[in-house]
Coordinates of C-alpha atoms in Angstrom, one line a residue:
X1 CA 121.2 42.5 18.8
X2 CA 117.5 43.2 18.3
X3 CA 116.4 46.8 17.6
X4 CA 113.5 48.6 19.5
X5 CA 110.7 48.0 17.8
X6 CA 108.3 51.4 18.2
X7 CA 104.5 51.8 17.9
X8 CA 104.3 53.0 14.3
X9 CA 106.5 50.2 13.3
X10 CA 104.2 47.8 15.1
X11 CA 101.4 49.1 13.7
X12 CA 102.4 48.6 10.3
X13 CA 103.3 45.4 10.5
X14 CA 99.4 44.5 12.1
X15 CA 97.8 46.2 9.3
X16 CA 98.8 43.9 6.8
X17 CA 101.5 42.4 5.1
X18 CA 101.0 44.2 1.7
X19 CA 101.3 47.4 3.4
X20 CA 104.5 46.5 5.1
X21 CA 105.7 45.6 2.3
X22 CA 105.1 48.6 0.4
X23 CA 106.3 50.8 3.1
X24 CA 109.8 52.9 2.1
X25 CA 112.6 50.5 3.0
X26 CA 114.8 54.0 4.0
X27 CA 111.5 55.0 6.7
X28 CA 111.8 51.7 8.1
X29 CA 115.9 52.0 9.0
X30 CA 115.1 55.3 10.3
X31 CA 112.9 54.8 12.9
X32 CA 114.9 51.7 14.2
X33 CA 118.1 54.2 14.1
X34 CA 116.2 57.1 15.8
X35 CA 116.3 54.5 18.9
X36 CA 118.8 55.5 22.0
X37 CA 121.6 53.5 22.6
X38 CA 120.3 52.3 26.6
X39 CA 123.5 52.0 28.5
X40 CA 122.7 50.5 31.9
X41 CA 124.0 51.7 34.7
X42 CA 123.6 49.5 38.3
X43 CA 125.6 50.8 41.0
X44 CA 124.7 51.1 45.2
X45 CA 123.6 54.8 45.2
X46 CA 122.9 53.4 48.9
X47 CA 124.7 52.5 51.9
X48 CA 128.2 52.6 52.7
X49 CA 129.8 53.0 49.0
X50 CA 127.3 56.1 48.4
X51 CA 129.8 59.1 47.6
X52 CA 131.4 57.1 45.0
X53 CA 129.0 55.7 43.0
X54 CA 127.4 59.2 43.1
X55 CA 130.4 60.2 41.3
X56 CA 130.5 57.2 39.2
X57 CA 127.3 58.9 37.6
X58 CA 127.9 61.8 37.1
X59 CA 131.0 61.6 35.5
X60 CA 129.1 58.6 33.3
X61 CA 126.3 61.5 32.4
X62 CA 129.6 63.9 31.5
X63 CA 130.7 60.7 28.8
X64 CA 126.5 60.4 27.5
X65 CA 126.4 63.9 26.9
X66 CA 129.9 64.4 24.7
X67 CA 128.6 61.4 22.6
X68 CA 125.4 62.9 22.4
X69 CA 127.0 66.8 21.8
X70 CA 129.7 65.1 18.8
X71 CA 126.3 64.2 17.3
X72 CA 125.8 60.2 18.2
X73 CA 125.5 56.9 15.7
X74 CA 124.5 57.0 12.8
X75 CA 122.0 60.0 14.6
X76 CA 121.1 57.7 17.6
X77 CA 121.8 59.4 21.1
X78 CA 122.8 57.1 24.0
X79 CA 121.3 57.2 27.2
X80 CA 122.0 56.1 30.6
X81 CA 119.8 54.0 32.9
X82 CA 120.9 54.1 36.8
X83 CA 119.6 51.6 38.6
X84 CA 120.1 51.2 43.0
X85 CA 122.0 47.5 43.4
X86 CA 121.7 48.8 47.5
X87 CA 125.1 47.2 47.3
X88 CA 124.1 43.4 48.0
X89 CA 124.8 41.0 45.2
X90 CA 121.1 39.7 45.0
X91 CA 119.4 43.3 43.9
X92 CA 122.5 43.7 41.6
X93 CA 121.4 41.1 39.9
X94 CA 117.8 41.9 39.7
X95 CA 118.4 45.4 39.1
X96 CA 120.7 44.0 36.0
X97 CA 117.8 41.3 34.8
X98 CA 114.9 44.1 34.1
X99 CA 117.4 46.5 32.7
X100 CA 118.2 43.3 29.8
X101 CA 114.7 41.9 29.8
X102 CA 112.6 45.1 30.3
X103 CA 114.2 48.0 29.8
X104 CA 116.1 46.3 26.8
X105 CA 119.4 48.3 27.4
X106 CA 122.6 47.6 24.9
X107 CA 125.6 47.7 27.2
X108 CA 125.9 47.5 30.7
X109 CA 128.9 49.6 32.2
X110 CA 128.8 49.9 36.4
X111 CA 129.4 47.8 40.0
X112 CA 131.3 49.6 42.8
X113 CA 132.1 46.5 44.4
X114 CA 133.6 42.8 44.0
X115 CA 130.7 40.6 45.1
X116 CA 127.6 42.4 43.2
X117 CA 129.7 42.5 40.0
X118 CA 130.5 39.1 39.5
X119 CA 126.0 39.3 40.1
X120 CA 125.9 41.8 37.5
X121 CA 128.7 39.8 35.1
X122 CA 126.8 36.6 35.4
X123 CA 123.3 37.8 34.5
X124 CA 124.9 39.7 31.2
X125 CA 127.0 36.7 30.7
X126 CA 124.0 34.6 30.3
X127 CA 121.9 37.3 28.8
X128 CA 125.1 37.6 26.3
X129 CA 125.4 41.9 27.1
X130 CA 128.5 43.4 27.0
X131 CA 129.4 44.5 30.6
X132 CA 132.3 46.9 31.3
X133 CA 132.9 46.5 35.0
X134 CA 134.1 49.7 36.7
X135 CA 135.2 48.3 40.3
X136 CA 138.1 46.4 41.4
X137 CA 137.8 43.0 41.4
X138 CA 140.6 39.9 40.5
X139 CA 137.8 37.3 40.2
X140 CA 136.0 39.3 37.5
X141 CA 139.2 38.3 34.9
X142 CA 139.3 34.7 36.2
X143 CA 137.9 31.8 33.9
X144 CA 135.2 30.9 35.8
X145 CA 133.5 33.9 35.7
X146 CA 135.0 35.3 32.6
X147 CA 133.4 35.3 29.5
X148 CA 133.6 37.2 25.9
X149 CA 131.6 40.0 27.0
X150 CA 133.2 40.9 29.7
X151 CA 135.2 43.6 30.3
X152 CA 137.2 45.0 33.5
X153 CA 137.6 49.2 32.8
X154 CA 138.9 49.1 36.5
X155 CA 142.2 48.0 37.7
X156 CA 143.0 44.9 40.0
X157 CA 144.0 44.3 43.8
X158 CA 146.8 42.4 41.8
X159 CA 148.0 46.1 40.4
X160 CA 146.6 48.0 42.6
X161 CA 148.1 46.3 46.2
X162 CA 151.4 45.5 44.5
X163 CA 152.0 48.9 43.4
X164 CA 151.8 50.0 46.6
X165 CA 153.5 47.2 48.2
X166 CA 156.8 47.8 45.5
X167 CA 156.3 51.7 47.0
X168 CA 156.1 50.8 50.3
X169 CA 158.0 47.8 51.6
X170 CA 161.2 49.4 50.3
X171 CA 160.9 52.6 52.5
X172 CA 159.4 51.6 55.4
X173 CA 159.6 48.4 56.7
X174 CA 159.3 44.2 56.0
X175 CA 156.1 43.2 59.1
X176 CA 153.1 43.9 57.6
X177 CA 149.7 43.9 59.3
X178 CA 146.2 44.0 57.7
X179 CA 143.1 45.1 58.9
X180 CA 140.9 44.0 56.4
X181 CA 136.7 44.3 55.0
X182 CA 135.7 40.3 55.7
X183 CA 134.9 40.2 52.1
X184 CA 136.5 39.8 48.7
X185 CA 137.9 43.0 47.9
X186 CA 139.7 42.9 51.0
X187 CA 140.2 39.8 51.0
X188 CA 142.2 40.3 46.6
X189 CA 143.9 43.1 48.2
X190 CA 145.7 41.2 51.2
X191 CA 146.8 38.4 48.9
X192 CA 148.0 40.9 46.6
X193 CA 149.8 42.6 48.9
X194 CA 151.4 39.8 49.8
X195 CA 152.3 38.1 46.8
X196 CA 154.3 41.3 46.0
X197 CA 155.7 41.4 49.3
X198 CA 156.8 37.7 49.3
X199 CA 159.4 38.8 46.7
X200 CA 160.6 41.6 48.8
X201 CA 160.9 39.4 52.1
X202 CA 157.6 40.9 53.7
X203 CA 155.5 39.2 56.5
X204 CA 152.8 38.9 57.9
X205 CA 152.1 39.5 61.4
X206 CA 148.3 39.6 61.3
X207 CA 145.6 40.5 59.0
X208 CA 142.5 41.4 61.7
X209 CA 138.7 41.2 59.4
X210 CA 136.1 42.9 60.4
X211 CA 132.3 43.4 59.4
X212 CA 131.5 45.1 56.2
X213 CA 130.4 48.3 57.6
X214 CA 131.7 48.2 60.8
X215 CA 131.8 52.2 62.7
X216 CA 133.6 51.3 66.1
X217 CA 137.4 50.3 65.1
X218 CA 137.9 50.5 68.6
X219 CA 138.6 46.2 70.4
X220 CA 141.2 46.2 67.3
X221 CA 143.7 48.6 67.4
X222 CA 145.1 47.6 71.1
X223 CA 146.4 44.6 69.1
X224 CA 147.4 46.4 65.7
X225 CA 149.1 48.9 68.4
X226 CA 151.3 45.5 70.7
X227 CA 151.8 43.8 67.1
X228 CA 154.3 47.1 66.5
X229 CA 154.0 46.2 62.6
X230 CA 156.1 48.6 60.1
X231 CA 153.1 48.9 57.9
X232 CA 149.1 49.0 58.6
X233 CA 147.7 47.9 55.4
X234 CA 144.4 49.5 55.3
X235 CA 142.2 46.9 53.0
X236 CA 138.6 48.4 53.0
X237 CA 137.0 51.3 51.4
X238 CA 134.4 53.7 51.4
X239 CA 133.0 54.8 54.7
X240 CA 135.1 51.6 56.2
X241 CA 138.2 53.2 55.2
X242 CA 137.3 56.6 56.9
X243 CA 136.2 55.2 60.0
X244 CA 139.5 53.1 60.1
X245 CA 141.0 56.2 58.8
X246 CA 139.7 58.5 61.8
X247 CA 140.5 55.7 64.7
X248 CA 143.9 54.6 63.7
X249 CA 144.4 58.0 63.3
X250 CA 143.5 59.5 67.1
X251 CA 144.3 56.1 68.8
X252 CA 148.1 57.5 68.1
X253 CA 149.1 54.2 65.6
X254 CA 151.1 56.8 63.0
X255 CA 153.2 57.6 65.7
X256 CA 155.7 54.2 65.4
X257 CA 154.0 52.6 61.9
X258 CA 153.7 54.1 58.3
X259 CA 149.3 53.6 56.8
X260 CA 149.0 53.0 53.2
X261 CA 145.9 52.1 51.6
X262 CA 145.9 49.9 48.4
X263 CA 142.9 52.1 47.5
X264 CA 143.7 55.7 48.6
X265 CA 140.3 57.1 47.7
X266 CA 139.4 61.0 47.0
X267 CA 136.1 60.8 48.9
X268 CA 137.0 59.3 51.7
X269 CA 139.3 61.7 51.9
X270 CA 137.0 64.7 51.3
X271 CA 134.7 63.9 54.0
X272 CA 137.7 62.6 57.0
X273 CA 139.7 65.5 56.2
X274 CA 143.0 66.7 56.1
X275 CA 143.9 65.4 59.7
X276 CA 142.8 61.7 59.6
X277 CA 144.1 60.9 56.6
X278 CA 147.6 63.0 57.1
X279 CA 150.7 60.8 55.5
X280 CA 148.6 57.8 54.7
X281 CA 150.0 56.8 51.3
X282 CA 147.6 54.5 48.5
X283 CA 147.3 53.6 45.5
X284 CA 145.1 55.3 43.4
X285 CA 143.4 54.9 39.1
X286 CA 142.8 58.7 39.0
X287 CA 143.8 61.9 40.9
X288 CA 142.6 65.1 39.2
X289 CA 146.5 66.9 39.7
X290 CA 147.4 64.7 37.1
X291 CA 146.2 67.3 35.0
X292 CA 149.5 69.3 35.2
X293 CA 151.3 66.3 33.2
X294 CA 148.8 64.7 31.2
X295 CA 146.7 66.5 28.8
X296 CA 143.6 64.5 28.4
X297 CA 143.4 64.4 32.4
X298 CA 142.9 68.6 32.1
X299 CA 140.2 68.2 28.7
X300 CA 138.3 65.7 31.1
X301 CA 138.7 67.6 34.6
X302 CA 137.7 70.9 32.6
X303 CA 134.7 68.8 31.2
X304 CA 133.4 67.9 34.5
X305 CA 133.7 71.5 35.9
X306 CA 131.7 72.7 33.6
X307 CA 129.6 70.4 34.2
X308 CA 129.1 70.4 37.8
X309 CA 130.0 74.1 39.3
X310 CA 133.5 73.7 39.5
X311 CA 134.1 70.8 40.9
X312 CA 136.3 68.1 40.2
X313 CA 136.1 64.1 39.2
X314 CA 137.0 61.5 42.2
X315 CA 139.6 58.4 41.4
X316 CA 136.4 56.0 40.6
X317 CA 133.5 59.1 38.8
X318 CA 137.1 58.5 36.2
X319 CA 136.2 55.3 36.0
X320 CA 132.5 55.9 35.3
X321 CA 133.3 58.1 31.6
X322 CA 135.6 56.5 30.4
X323 CA 133.6 53.0 30.9
X324 CA 131.4 54.7 29.3
X325 CA 133.2 56.0 26.9
X326 CA 135.1 53.0 25.7
X327 CA 132.0 51.2 24.9
X328 CA 130.1 54.1 22.7
X329 CA 133.6 54.6 21.2
X330 CA 133.2 51.1 20.2
X331 CA 130.2 51.2 18.7
X332 CA 131.4 54.1 16.5
X333 CA 134.6 52.1 15.3
X334 CA 132.1 49.3 14.8
X335 CA 129.6 50.8 12.8
X336 CA 126.8 48.7 15.0
X337 CA 125.8 48.5 18.2
X338 CA 125.7 44.7 18.0
X339 CA 127.3 42.7 20.8
X340 CA 130.2 40.6 19.6
X341 CA 131.2 43.2 16.9
X342 CA 131.6 45.9 19.7
X343 CA 133.7 43.4 21.4
X344 CA 135.7 42.7 18.6
X345 CA 136.0 46.9 18.5
X346 CA 136.8 46.9 22.4
X347 CA 139.5 44.0 22.0
X348 CA 141.2 46.3 19.7
X349 CA 141.1 49.6 20.6
X350 CA 144.0 52.1 22.1
X351 CA 142.7 55.0 23.7
X352 CA 143.7 57.5 26.3
X353 CA 140.3 59.4 27.7
X354 CA 141.8 61.1 31.2
X355 CA 145.2 58.9 32.0
X356 CA 147.5 58.8 29.0
X357 CA 147.6 55.7 27.2
X358 CA 145.3 52.2 28.4
X359 CA 144.2 49.1 26.2
X360 CA 142.4 45.9 26.9
X361 CA 144.6 42.8 27.1
X362 CA 143.1 40.3 25.1
X363 CA 143.0 37.2 27.5
X364 CA 140.8 38.4 29.8
X365 CA 140.0 42.4 28.5
X366 CA 141.8 43.7 31.5
X367 CA 142.3 47.9 31.2
X368 CA 146.1 47.7 31.1
X369 CA 146.9 51.3 33.1
X370 CA 148.9 52.9 35.4
X371 CA 148.7 53.1 39.0
X372 CA 148.8 56.3 40.7
X373 CA 150.7 56.5 44.1
X374 CA 149.7 59.5 46.2
X375 CA 150.1 60.6 49.3
X376 CA 147.1 62.8 51.5
X377 CA 148.5 66.1 52.4
X378 CA 147.0 68.6 55.4
X379 CA 149.7 71.5 54.0
X380 CA 150.6 74.3 51.4
X381 CA 146.9 72.6 49.4
X382 CA 145.2 75.2 47.2
X383 CA 142.1 74.5 47.7
X384 CA 139.6 72.5 49.3
X385 CA 140.1 69.5 46.4
X386 CA 144.2 69.9 46.8
X387 CA 144.4 66.7 48.5
X388 CA 146.9 64.6 47.8
X389 CA 150.7 64.8 46.2
X390 CA 151.8 62.8 43.7
X391 CA 154.1 60.7 44.5
X392 CA 155.0 58.4 41.5
X393 CA 153.1 56.8 38.2
X394 CA 153.6 52.9 38.3
X395 CA 153.6 52.7 34.6
X396 CA 151.6 50.2 32.2
X397 CA 152.7 47.0 31.8
X398 CA 151.4 43.6 31.3
X399 CA 154.3 41.7 33.6
X400 CA 153.0 43.7 37.3
X401 CA 149.8 41.5 36.4
X402 CA 148.7 37.7 37.0
X403 CA 149.1 36.1 34.1
X404 CA 147.1 34.8 31.2
X405 CA 147.4 31.3 32.0
X406 CA 147.2 31.6 36.0
X407 CA 143.8 33.6 35.4
X408 CA 142.6 30.2 33.3
X409 CA 142.8 31.4 29.8
X410 CA 143.9 28.9 27.0
X411 CA 147.0 30.9 25.4

């Protein structure tokens, strides 16, 4: 990838070939290496996922700070260029194109929507810019949308919803109703939960879909109660998850069914409070309480606390941290910011930034990692951040993922 040309260097080129030729090589190299390593970071700072996006940015900034404090790469520091996608695929594509063409970013990390990450990925794929996605998606791993420049730091629905199904169905029953946000994320969560449930004899009574950004769920709740499932699965995100959990609780659904969420968001639980989420079980990529058993979680949490006045990182915040940290670590390993060299380094990266060992699967660059099953609690909370009990951790394994062949990748 081309280095940025400084004004000083440009002037020397214009003055004349002889002058340029007489400039010592080490001066030109020093000028080039002083450029910052730019990471574009498109994410929905406004809209129903804004709380999660803000945390992504905060943790990504921590990763940038750690890289710079450690000396950067050959004296080059890193810089995060944040842009608001407004949770809109077209806006996400436009902002990403601007980051690449106007701001000359070296890499792109970010996204917080199955749809917007596909549009970001399409732009990066066309421009041959490495993109590390930190939002859940199954489609981004499929050969038709994927490219060698595509990496997926986040869990995907097959991993997350599958883990929640494997935990909840044997304990609570086989009759399932889904309350689903009607877009790619919701659909993929349903498919993954059903896929895992089929092996255990589970049946779907209904998949009740609602528009993204729904505030009133009262029209759906009587039908859910009448269906009388063993498990109600909330396949939505952000404020949608928060509103659905609150209204299901107020309607009394918990008395006759278990409510689970493939992704039980820390930020939604904080905003919703203990009563609304009491007893709801779900999956997550990270919970700060891991620090009691995983050393790198404690190191990450302490660094975040120090930078942000004692607060702790959320699940999607942790993904922002890991997404940036993986790219910058690979720059150092590759000894280059050239895209394909960094791709090669990331393909061979074995890392433990915050939750235990991870690596990227070769065929689709999916991060192979644990899924944490948590339950929201309202009692015995040590402080306002102590919102979940960790029930179990599903270990890192490729057998719970869709195979490379199924995704359309050649063996």
